[in-house]
mmCIF file of C-alpha atoms in Angstrom:
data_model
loop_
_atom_site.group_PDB
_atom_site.id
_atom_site.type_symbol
_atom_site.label_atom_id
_atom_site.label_comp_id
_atom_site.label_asym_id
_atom_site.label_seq_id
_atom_site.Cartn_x
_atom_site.Cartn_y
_atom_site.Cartn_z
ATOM 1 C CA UNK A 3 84.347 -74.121 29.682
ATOM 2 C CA UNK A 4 85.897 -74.303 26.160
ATOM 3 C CA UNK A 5 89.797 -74.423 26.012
ATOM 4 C CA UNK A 6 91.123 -72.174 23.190
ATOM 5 C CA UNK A 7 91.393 -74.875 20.630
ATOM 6 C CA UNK A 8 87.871 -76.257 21.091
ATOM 7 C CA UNK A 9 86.543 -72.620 20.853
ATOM 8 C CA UNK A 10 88.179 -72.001 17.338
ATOM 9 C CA UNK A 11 86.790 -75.446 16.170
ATOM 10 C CA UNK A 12 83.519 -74.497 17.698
ATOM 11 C CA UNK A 13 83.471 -71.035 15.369
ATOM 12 C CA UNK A 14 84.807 -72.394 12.610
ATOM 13 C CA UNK A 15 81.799 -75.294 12.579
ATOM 14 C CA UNK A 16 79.127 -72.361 13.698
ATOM 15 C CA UNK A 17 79.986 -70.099 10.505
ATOM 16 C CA UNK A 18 79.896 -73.180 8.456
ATOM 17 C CA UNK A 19 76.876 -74.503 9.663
ATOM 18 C CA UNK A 20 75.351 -71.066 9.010
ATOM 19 C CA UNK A 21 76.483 -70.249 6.149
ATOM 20 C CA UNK A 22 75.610 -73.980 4.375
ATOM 21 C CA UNK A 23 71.991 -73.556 5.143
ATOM 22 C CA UNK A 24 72.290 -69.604 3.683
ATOM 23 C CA UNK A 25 74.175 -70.345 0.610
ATOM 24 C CA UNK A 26 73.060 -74.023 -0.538
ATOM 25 C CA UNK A 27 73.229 -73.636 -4.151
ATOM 26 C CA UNK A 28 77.196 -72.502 -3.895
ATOM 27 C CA UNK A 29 79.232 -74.868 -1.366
ATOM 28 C CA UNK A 30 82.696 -72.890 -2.105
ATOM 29 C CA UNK A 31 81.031 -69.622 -1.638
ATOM 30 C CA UNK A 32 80.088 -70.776 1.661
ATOM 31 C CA UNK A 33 83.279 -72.043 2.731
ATOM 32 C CA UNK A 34 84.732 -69.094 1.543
ATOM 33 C CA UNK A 35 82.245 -66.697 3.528
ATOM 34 C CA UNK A 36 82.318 -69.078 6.833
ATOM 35 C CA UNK A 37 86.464 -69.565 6.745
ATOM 36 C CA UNK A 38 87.121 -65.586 6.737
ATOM 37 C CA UNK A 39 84.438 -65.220 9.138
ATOM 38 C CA UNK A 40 85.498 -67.454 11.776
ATOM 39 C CA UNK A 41 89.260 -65.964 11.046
ATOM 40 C CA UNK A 42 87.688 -62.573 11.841
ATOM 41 C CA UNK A 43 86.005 -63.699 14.997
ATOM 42 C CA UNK A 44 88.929 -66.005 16.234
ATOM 43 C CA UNK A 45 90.821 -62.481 16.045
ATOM 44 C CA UNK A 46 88.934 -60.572 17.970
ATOM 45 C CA UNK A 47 88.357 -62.654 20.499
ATOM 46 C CA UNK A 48 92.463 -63.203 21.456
ATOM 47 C CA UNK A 49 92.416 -59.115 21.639
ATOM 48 C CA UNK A 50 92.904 -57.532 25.208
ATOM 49 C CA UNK A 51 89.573 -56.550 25.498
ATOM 50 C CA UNK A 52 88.612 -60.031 25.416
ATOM 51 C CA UNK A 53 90.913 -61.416 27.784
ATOM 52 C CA UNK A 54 89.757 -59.975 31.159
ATOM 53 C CA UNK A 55 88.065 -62.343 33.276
ATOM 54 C CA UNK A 56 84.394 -61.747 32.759
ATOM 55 C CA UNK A 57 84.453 -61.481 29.007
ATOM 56 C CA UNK A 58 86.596 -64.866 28.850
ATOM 57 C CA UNK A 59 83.629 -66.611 30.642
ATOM 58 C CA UNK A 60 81.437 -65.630 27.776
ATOM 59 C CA UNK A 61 83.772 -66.780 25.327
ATOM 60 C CA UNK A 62 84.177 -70.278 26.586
ATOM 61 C CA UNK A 63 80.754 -71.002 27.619
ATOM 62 C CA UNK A 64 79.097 -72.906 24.329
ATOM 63 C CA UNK A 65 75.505 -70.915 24.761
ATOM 64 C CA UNK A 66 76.998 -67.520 25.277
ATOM 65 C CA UNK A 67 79.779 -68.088 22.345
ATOM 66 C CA UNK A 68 76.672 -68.890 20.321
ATOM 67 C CA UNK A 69 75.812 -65.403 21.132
ATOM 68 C CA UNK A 70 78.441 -64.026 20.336
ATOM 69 C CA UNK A 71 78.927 -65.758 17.028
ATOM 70 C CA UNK A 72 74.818 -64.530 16.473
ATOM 71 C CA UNK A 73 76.196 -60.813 17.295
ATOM 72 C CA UNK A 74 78.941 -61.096 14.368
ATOM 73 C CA UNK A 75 77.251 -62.381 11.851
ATOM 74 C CA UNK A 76 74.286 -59.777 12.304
ATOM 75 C CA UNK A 77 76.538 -56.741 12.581
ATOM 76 C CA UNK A 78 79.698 -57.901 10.927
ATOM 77 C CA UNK A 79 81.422 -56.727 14.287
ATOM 78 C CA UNK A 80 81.890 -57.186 18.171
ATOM 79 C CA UNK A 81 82.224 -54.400 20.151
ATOM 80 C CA UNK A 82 85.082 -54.408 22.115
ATOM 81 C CA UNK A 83 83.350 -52.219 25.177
ATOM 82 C CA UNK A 84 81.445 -54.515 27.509
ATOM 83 C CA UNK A 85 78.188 -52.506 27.520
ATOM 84 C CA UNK A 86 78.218 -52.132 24.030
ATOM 85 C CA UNK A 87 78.331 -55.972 23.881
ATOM 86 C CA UNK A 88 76.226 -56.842 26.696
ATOM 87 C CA UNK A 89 73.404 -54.286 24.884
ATOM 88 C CA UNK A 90 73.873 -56.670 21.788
ATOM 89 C CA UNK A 91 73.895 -59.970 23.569
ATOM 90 C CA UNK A 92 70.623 -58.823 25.416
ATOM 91 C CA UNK A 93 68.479 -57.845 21.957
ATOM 92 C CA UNK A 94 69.760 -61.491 20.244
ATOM 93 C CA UNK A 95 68.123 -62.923 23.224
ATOM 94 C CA UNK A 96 65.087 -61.172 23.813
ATOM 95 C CA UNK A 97 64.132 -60.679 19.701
ATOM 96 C CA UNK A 98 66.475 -62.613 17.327
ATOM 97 C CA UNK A 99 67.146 -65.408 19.294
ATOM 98 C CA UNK A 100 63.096 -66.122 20.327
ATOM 99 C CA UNK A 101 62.386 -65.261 16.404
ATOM 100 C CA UNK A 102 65.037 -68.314 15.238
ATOM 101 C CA UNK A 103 64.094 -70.435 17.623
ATOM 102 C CA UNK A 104 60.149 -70.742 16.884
ATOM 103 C CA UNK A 105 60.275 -69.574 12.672
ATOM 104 C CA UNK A 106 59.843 -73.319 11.742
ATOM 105 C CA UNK A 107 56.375 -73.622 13.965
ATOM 106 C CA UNK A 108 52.866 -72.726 12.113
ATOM 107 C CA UNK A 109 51.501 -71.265 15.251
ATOM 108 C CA UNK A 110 53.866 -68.735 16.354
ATOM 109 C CA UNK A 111 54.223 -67.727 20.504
ATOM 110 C CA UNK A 112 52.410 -64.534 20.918
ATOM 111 C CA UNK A 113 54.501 -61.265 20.051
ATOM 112 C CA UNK A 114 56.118 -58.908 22.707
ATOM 113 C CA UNK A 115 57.569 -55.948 23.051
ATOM 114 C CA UNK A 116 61.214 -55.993 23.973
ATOM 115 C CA UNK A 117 62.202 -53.227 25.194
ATOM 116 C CA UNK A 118 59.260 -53.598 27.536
ATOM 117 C CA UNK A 119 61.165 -57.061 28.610
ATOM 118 C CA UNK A 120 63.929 -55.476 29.222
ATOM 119 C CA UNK A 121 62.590 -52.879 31.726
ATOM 120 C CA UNK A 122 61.121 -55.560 33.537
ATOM 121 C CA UNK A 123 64.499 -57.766 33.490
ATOM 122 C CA UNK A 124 66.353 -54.194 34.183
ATOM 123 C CA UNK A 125 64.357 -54.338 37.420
ATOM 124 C CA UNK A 126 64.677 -57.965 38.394
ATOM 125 C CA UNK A 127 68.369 -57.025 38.021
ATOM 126 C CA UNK A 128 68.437 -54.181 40.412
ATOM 127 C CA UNK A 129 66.734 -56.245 43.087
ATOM 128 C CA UNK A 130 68.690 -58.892 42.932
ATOM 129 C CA UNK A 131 71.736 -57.709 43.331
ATOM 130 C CA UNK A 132 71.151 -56.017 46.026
ATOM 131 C CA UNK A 133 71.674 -58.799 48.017
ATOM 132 C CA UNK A 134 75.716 -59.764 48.008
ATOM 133 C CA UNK A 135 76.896 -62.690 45.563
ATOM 134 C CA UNK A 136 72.997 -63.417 44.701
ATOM 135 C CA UNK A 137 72.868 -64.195 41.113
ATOM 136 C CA UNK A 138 69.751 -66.686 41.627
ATOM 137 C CA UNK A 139 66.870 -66.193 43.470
ATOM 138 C CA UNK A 140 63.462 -68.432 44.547
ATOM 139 C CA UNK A 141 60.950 -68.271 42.225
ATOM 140 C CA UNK A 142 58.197 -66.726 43.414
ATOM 141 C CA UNK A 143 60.261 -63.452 44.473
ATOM 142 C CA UNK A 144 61.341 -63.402 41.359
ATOM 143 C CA UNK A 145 57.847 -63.694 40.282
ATOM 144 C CA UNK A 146 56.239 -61.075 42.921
ATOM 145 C CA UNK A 147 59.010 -58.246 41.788
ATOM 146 C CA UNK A 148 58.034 -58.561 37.582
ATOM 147 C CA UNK A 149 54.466 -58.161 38.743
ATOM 148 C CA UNK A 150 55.429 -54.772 40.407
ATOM 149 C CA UNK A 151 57.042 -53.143 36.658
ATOM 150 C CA UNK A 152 54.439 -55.342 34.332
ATOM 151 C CA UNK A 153 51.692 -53.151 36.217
ATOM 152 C CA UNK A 154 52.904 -50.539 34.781
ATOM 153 C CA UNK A 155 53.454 -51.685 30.896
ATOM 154 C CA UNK A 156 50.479 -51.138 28.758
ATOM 155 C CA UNK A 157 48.345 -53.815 27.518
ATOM 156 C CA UNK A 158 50.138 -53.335 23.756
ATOM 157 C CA UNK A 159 53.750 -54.661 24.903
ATOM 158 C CA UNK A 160 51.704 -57.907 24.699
ATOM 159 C CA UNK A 161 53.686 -59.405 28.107
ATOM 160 C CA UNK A 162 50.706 -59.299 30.428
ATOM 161 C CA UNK A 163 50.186 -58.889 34.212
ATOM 162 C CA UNK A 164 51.513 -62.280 35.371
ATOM 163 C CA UNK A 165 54.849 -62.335 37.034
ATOM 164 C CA UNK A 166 55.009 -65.812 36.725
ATOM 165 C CA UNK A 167 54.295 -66.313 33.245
ATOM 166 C CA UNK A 168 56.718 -63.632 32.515
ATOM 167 C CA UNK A 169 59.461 -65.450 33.968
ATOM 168 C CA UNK A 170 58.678 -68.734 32.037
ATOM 169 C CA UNK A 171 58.438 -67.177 28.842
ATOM 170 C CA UNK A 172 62.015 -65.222 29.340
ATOM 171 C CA UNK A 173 63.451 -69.091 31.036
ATOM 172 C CA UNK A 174 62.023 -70.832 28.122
ATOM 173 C CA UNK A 175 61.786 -68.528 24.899
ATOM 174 C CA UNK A 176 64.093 -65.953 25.327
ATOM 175 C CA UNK A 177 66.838 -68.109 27.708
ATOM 176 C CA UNK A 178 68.134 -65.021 29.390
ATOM 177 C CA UNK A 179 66.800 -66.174 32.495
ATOM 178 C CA UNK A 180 67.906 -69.900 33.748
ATOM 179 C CA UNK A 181 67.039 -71.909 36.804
ATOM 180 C CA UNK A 182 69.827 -72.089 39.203
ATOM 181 C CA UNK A 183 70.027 -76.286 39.087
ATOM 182 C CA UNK A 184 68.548 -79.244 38.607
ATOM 183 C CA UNK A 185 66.024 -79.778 41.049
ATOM 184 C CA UNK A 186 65.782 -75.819 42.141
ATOM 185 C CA UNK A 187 63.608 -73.643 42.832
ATOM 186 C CA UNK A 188 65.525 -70.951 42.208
ATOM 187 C CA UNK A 189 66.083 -68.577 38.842
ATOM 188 C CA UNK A 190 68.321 -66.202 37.205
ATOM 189 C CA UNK A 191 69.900 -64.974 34.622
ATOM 190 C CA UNK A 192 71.980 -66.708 31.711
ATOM 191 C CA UNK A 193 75.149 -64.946 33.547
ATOM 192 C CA UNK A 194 76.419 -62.886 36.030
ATOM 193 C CA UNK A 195 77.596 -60.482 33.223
ATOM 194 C CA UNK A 196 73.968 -59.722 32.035
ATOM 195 C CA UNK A 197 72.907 -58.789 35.483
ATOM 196 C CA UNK A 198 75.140 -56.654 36.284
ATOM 197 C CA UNK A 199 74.394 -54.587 32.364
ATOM 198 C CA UNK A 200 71.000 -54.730 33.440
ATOM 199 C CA UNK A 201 71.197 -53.724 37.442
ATOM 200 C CA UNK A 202 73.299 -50.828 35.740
ATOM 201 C CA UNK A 203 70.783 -49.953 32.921
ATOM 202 C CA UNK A 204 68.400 -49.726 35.398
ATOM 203 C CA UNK A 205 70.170 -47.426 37.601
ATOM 204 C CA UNK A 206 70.797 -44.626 34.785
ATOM 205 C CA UNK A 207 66.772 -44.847 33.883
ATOM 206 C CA UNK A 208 66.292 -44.171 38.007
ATOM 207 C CA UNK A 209 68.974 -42.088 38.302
ATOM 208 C CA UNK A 210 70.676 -43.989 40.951
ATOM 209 C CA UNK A 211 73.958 -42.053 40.550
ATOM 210 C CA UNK A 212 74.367 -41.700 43.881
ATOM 211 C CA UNK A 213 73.832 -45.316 45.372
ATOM 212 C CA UNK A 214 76.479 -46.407 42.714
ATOM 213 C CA UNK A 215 78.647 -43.904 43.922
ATOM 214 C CA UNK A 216 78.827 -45.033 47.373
ATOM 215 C CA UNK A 217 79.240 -48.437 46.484
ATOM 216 C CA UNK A 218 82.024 -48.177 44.147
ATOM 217 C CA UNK A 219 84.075 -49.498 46.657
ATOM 218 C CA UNK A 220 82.338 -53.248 47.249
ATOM 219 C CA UNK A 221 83.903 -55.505 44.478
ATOM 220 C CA UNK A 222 80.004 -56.768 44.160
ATOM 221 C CA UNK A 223 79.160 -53.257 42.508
ATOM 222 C CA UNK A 224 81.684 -52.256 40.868
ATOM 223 C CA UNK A 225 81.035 -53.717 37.900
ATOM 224 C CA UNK A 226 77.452 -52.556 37.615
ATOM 225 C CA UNK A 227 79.049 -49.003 38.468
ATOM 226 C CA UNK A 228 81.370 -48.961 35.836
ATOM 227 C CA UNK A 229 78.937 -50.139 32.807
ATOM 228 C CA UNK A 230 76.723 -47.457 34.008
ATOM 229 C CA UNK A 231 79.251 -45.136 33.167
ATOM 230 C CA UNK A 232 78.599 -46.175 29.506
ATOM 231 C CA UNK A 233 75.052 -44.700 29.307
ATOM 232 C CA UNK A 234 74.793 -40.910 29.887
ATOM 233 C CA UNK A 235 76.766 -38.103 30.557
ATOM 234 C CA UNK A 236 74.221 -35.912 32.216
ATOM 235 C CA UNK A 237 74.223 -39.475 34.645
ATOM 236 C CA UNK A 238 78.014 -39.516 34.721
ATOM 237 C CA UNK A 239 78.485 -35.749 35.983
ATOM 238 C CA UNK A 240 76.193 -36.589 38.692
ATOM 239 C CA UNK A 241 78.077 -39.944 39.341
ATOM 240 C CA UNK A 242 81.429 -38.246 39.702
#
């Protein structure tokens, strides 16, 4: 991880990188833009809501500070709740993020819906953590359980029927999903955090009130419990 220091410098070089390449005509302007951007960021980031454990391992992980510099500079703003941020972190990943990463290329990767992603991670999520402390798993049950929810997707959210191609395109264009080593077999997602968003997004959609409920009391679940409580409140009467 990043100490404090090297995650400052690492802002203050993102925003200026990013805002050379927008503003190339006008090198003060984009000094200006990047140096009260970072300061903005930098800011946030030392507030409360920033310090707990989980949200300091996305700040001082380089990828996942990417993110969050990605999140900033689209909305002008970080959301201080974790769902809130998680939900943001998630669509940079599955739409902005792929769309950067292949805009150069003449023959663009074929177009999917990602919402319809998302269900299918939602459910990956679910499963997964219902074993305790699992946060990777071996391929091809990872595989076999996104063939169970792409059944279901129609044709038009362009992901097809293929569990396994479904996981290489979120490993490889999306990078929410990450194999669990060098040399493994295993897979799973960029972090912990956006499992647990997921497991708990999944939940509300199935109405899983209940099995939260019950489980609020394993330190495993609890966080999955508590971001759930950020969805609904017809799902939150029925959780309390």
């Amino acid at each position: 991880g990043l100490s404090d220091d090297q995650v400052r410098e690492f802002i203050n070089r993102w925003f200026m990188a990013a805002n050379s390449k927008l503003h190339v005509s006008d090198r003060s302007k984009a000094t200006a833009i990047a140096t009260a951007d970072a300061q903005t960021l930098v800011q946030i980031l030392t507030t409360p809501a920033y310090q707990s454990r989980s949200m300091r391992e996305l700040v001082t992980n380089p990828l996942l500070l990417t993110i969050l510099c990605i999140v900033y500079h689209e909305e002008r703003n970080l959301p201080t709740a974790r769902a809130e941020l998680y939900q943001h972190c998630v669509r940079v990943l599955l739409d902005l993020w792929r769309r950067a990463k292949y805009e150069h290329l003449v023959q663009q990767p074929a177009a999917f819906n990602s919402d319809a992603a998302q269900n299918v991670l939602a459910r990956l999520a679910w499963w997964m953590h219902q074993e305790d402390q699992r946060s990777t798993a071996p391929l091809a049950e990872l595989e076999q359980e996104a063939e169970q929810e792409l059944k279901k997707l129609a044709e038009s959210a362009g992901l097809g029927r293929v569990g396994k191609a479904f996981i290489v395109r979120m490993r490889e264009e999306s990078g929410i999903l990450a194999m669990g080593g060098e040399g493994s077999a295993k897979c799973g997602f960029l972090h912990l955090s956006f499992q647990e968003y997921l497991a708990a997004s999944y939940a509300v959609e199935r109405g899983y009130a209940k099995e939260l409920a019950t489980r609020i009391s394993d330190s495993w679940w609890q966080e999955v419990a508590l971001l759930s409580l950020r969805k609904s409140v017809q799902y939150c009467e029925k959780f309390f």
